mmCIF file of C-alpha atoms in Angstrom:
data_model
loop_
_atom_site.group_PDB
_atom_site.id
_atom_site.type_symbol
_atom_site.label_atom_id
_atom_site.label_comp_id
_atom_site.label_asym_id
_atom_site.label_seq_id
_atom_site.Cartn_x
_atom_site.Cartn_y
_atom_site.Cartn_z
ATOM 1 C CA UNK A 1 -33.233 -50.139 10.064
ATOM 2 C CA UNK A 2 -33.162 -46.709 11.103
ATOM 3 C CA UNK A 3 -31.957 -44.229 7.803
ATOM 4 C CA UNK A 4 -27.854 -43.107 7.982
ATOM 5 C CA UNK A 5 -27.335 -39.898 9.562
ATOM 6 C CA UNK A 6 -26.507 -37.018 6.522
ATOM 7 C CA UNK A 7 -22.746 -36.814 5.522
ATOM 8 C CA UNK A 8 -20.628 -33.990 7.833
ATOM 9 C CA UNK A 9 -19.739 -30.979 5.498
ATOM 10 C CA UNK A 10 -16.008 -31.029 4.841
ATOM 11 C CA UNK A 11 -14.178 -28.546 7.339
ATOM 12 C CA UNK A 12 -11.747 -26.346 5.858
ATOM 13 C CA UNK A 13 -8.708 -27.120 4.557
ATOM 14 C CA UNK A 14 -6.721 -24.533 5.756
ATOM 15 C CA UNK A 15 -5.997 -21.116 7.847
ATOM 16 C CA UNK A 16 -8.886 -18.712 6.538
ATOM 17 C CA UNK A 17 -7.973 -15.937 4.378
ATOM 18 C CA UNK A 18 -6.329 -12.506 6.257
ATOM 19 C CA UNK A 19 -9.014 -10.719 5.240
ATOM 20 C CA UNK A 20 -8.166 -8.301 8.062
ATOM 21 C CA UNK A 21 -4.287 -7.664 7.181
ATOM 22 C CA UNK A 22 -5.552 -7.229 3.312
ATOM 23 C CA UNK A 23 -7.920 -4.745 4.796
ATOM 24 C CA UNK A 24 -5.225 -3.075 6.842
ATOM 25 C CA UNK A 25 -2.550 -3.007 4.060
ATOM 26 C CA UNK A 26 -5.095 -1.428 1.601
ATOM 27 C CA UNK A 27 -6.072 1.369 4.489
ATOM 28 C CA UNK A 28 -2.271 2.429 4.899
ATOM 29 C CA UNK A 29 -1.548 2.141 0.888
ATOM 30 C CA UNK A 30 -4.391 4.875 0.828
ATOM 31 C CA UNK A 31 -2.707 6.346 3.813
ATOM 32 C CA UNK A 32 -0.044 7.022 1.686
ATOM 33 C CA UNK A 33 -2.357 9.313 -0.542
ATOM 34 C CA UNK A 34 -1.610 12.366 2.304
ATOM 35 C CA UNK A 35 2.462 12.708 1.007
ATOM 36 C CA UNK A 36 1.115 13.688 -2.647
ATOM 37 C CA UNK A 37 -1.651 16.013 -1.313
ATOM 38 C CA UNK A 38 0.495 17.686 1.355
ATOM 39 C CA UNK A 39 3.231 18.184 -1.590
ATOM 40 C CA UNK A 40 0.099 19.275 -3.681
ATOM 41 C CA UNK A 41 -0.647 21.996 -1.564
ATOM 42 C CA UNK A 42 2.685 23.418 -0.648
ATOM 43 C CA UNK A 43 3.154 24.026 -4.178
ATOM 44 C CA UNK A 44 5.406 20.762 -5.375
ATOM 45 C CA UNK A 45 2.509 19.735 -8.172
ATOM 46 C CA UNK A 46 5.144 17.361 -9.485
ATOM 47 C CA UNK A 47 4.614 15.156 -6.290
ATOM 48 C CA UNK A 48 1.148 14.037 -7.265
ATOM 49 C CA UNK A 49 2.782 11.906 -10.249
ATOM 50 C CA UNK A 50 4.358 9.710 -7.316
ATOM 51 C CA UNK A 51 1.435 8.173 -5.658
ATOM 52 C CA UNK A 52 1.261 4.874 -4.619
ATOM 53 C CA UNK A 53 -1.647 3.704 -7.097
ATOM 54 C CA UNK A 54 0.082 0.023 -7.345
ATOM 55 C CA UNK A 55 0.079 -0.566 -3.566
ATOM 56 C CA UNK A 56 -3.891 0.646 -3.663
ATOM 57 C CA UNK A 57 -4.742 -1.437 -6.655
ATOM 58 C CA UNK A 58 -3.009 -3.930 -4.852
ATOM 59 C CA UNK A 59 -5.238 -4.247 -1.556
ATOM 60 C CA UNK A 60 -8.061 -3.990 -3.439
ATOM 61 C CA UNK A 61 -7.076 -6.946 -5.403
ATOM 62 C CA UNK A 62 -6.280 -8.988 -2.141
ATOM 63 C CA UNK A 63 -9.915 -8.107 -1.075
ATOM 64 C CA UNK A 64 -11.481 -9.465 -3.868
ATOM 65 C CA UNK A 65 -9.465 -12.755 -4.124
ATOM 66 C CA UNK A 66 -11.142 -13.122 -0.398
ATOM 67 C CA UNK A 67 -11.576 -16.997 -0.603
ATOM 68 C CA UNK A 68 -8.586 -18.268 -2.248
ATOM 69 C CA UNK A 69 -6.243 -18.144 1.019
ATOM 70 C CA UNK A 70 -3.265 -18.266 -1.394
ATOM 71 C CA UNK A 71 -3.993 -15.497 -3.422
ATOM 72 C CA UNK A 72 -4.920 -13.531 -0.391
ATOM 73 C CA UNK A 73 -1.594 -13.741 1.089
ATOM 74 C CA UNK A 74 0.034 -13.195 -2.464
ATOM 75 C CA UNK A 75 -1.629 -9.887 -3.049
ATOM 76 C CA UNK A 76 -1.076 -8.976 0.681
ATOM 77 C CA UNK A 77 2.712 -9.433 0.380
ATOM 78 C CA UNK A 78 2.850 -7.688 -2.905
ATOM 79 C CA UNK A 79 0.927 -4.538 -1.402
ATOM 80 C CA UNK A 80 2.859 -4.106 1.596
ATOM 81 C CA UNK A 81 6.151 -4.820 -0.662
ATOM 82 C CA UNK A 82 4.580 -1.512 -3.070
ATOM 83 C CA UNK A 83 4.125 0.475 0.184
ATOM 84 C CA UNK A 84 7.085 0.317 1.389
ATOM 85 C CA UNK A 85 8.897 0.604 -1.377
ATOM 86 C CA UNK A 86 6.803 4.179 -1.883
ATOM 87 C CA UNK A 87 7.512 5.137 0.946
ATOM 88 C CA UNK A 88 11.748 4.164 0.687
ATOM 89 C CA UNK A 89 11.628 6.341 -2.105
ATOM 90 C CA UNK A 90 9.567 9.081 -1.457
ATOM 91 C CA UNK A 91 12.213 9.623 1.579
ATOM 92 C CA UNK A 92 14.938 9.504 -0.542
ATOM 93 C CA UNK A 93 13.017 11.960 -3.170
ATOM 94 C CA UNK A 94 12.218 14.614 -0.098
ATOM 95 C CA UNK A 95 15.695 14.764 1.302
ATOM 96 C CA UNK A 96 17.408 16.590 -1.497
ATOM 97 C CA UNK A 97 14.000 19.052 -2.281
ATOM 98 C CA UNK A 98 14.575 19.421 1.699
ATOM 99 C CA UNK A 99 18.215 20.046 0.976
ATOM 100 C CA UNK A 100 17.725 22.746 -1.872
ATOM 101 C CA UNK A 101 15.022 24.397 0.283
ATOM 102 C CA UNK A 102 17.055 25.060 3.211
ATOM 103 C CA UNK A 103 19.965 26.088 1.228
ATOM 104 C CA UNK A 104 17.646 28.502 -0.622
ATOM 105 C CA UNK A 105 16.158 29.792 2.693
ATOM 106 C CA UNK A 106 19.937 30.247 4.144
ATOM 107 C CA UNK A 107 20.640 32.493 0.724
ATOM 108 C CA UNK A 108 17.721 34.349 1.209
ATOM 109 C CA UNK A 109 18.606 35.626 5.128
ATOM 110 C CA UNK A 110 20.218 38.327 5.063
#
């Protein structure tokens, strides 16, 4: 009797990790990096205290949990959720410092 062919390997179990969107949401989370530098170098060194080190901490996070699907997509949503929060409040940070400076520039005109 001819011997039993070896056992299949198990296929997975589910959708593969997003390794690509944890990828992408870490890239933009260090995207946001540029606000704090630009801020940096026009002067406003208080705007380096609001970087978005969660949202970066985050992706990297997702990365590593790379084949637990679940925890992928966990980290993912939490990183996006810290980016765009950042970036909610960074707008509504820069549009009274816009608001002073342009009042300040229309004192100083003559």
């Amino acid at each position: 009797m001819p011997a039993a062919p070896p056992p299949a390997a198990p296929g997975p179990s589910g959708p593969p990790p997003r390794v690509g969107g944890a990828a992408a949401a870490l890239v933009t989370a260090a995207a946001t990096l540029a606000v704090p530098a630009a801020a940096v170098s026009l002067g406003l060194w208080f705007a380096a205290l609001a970087a978005n080190i969660p949202g970066i901490v985050l992706g990297v996070v997702a990365l590593t949990k790379v084949p637990d699907t679940g925890e992928v997509e966990r980290y993912l949503r939490y990183t996006w959720a810290c980016t765009f929060a950042y970036l909610v409040l960074y707008v509504l940070l820069l549009v009274p410092i816009m608001a002073v400076a342009i009042v300040l520039a229309a004192l100083e005109s003559p």
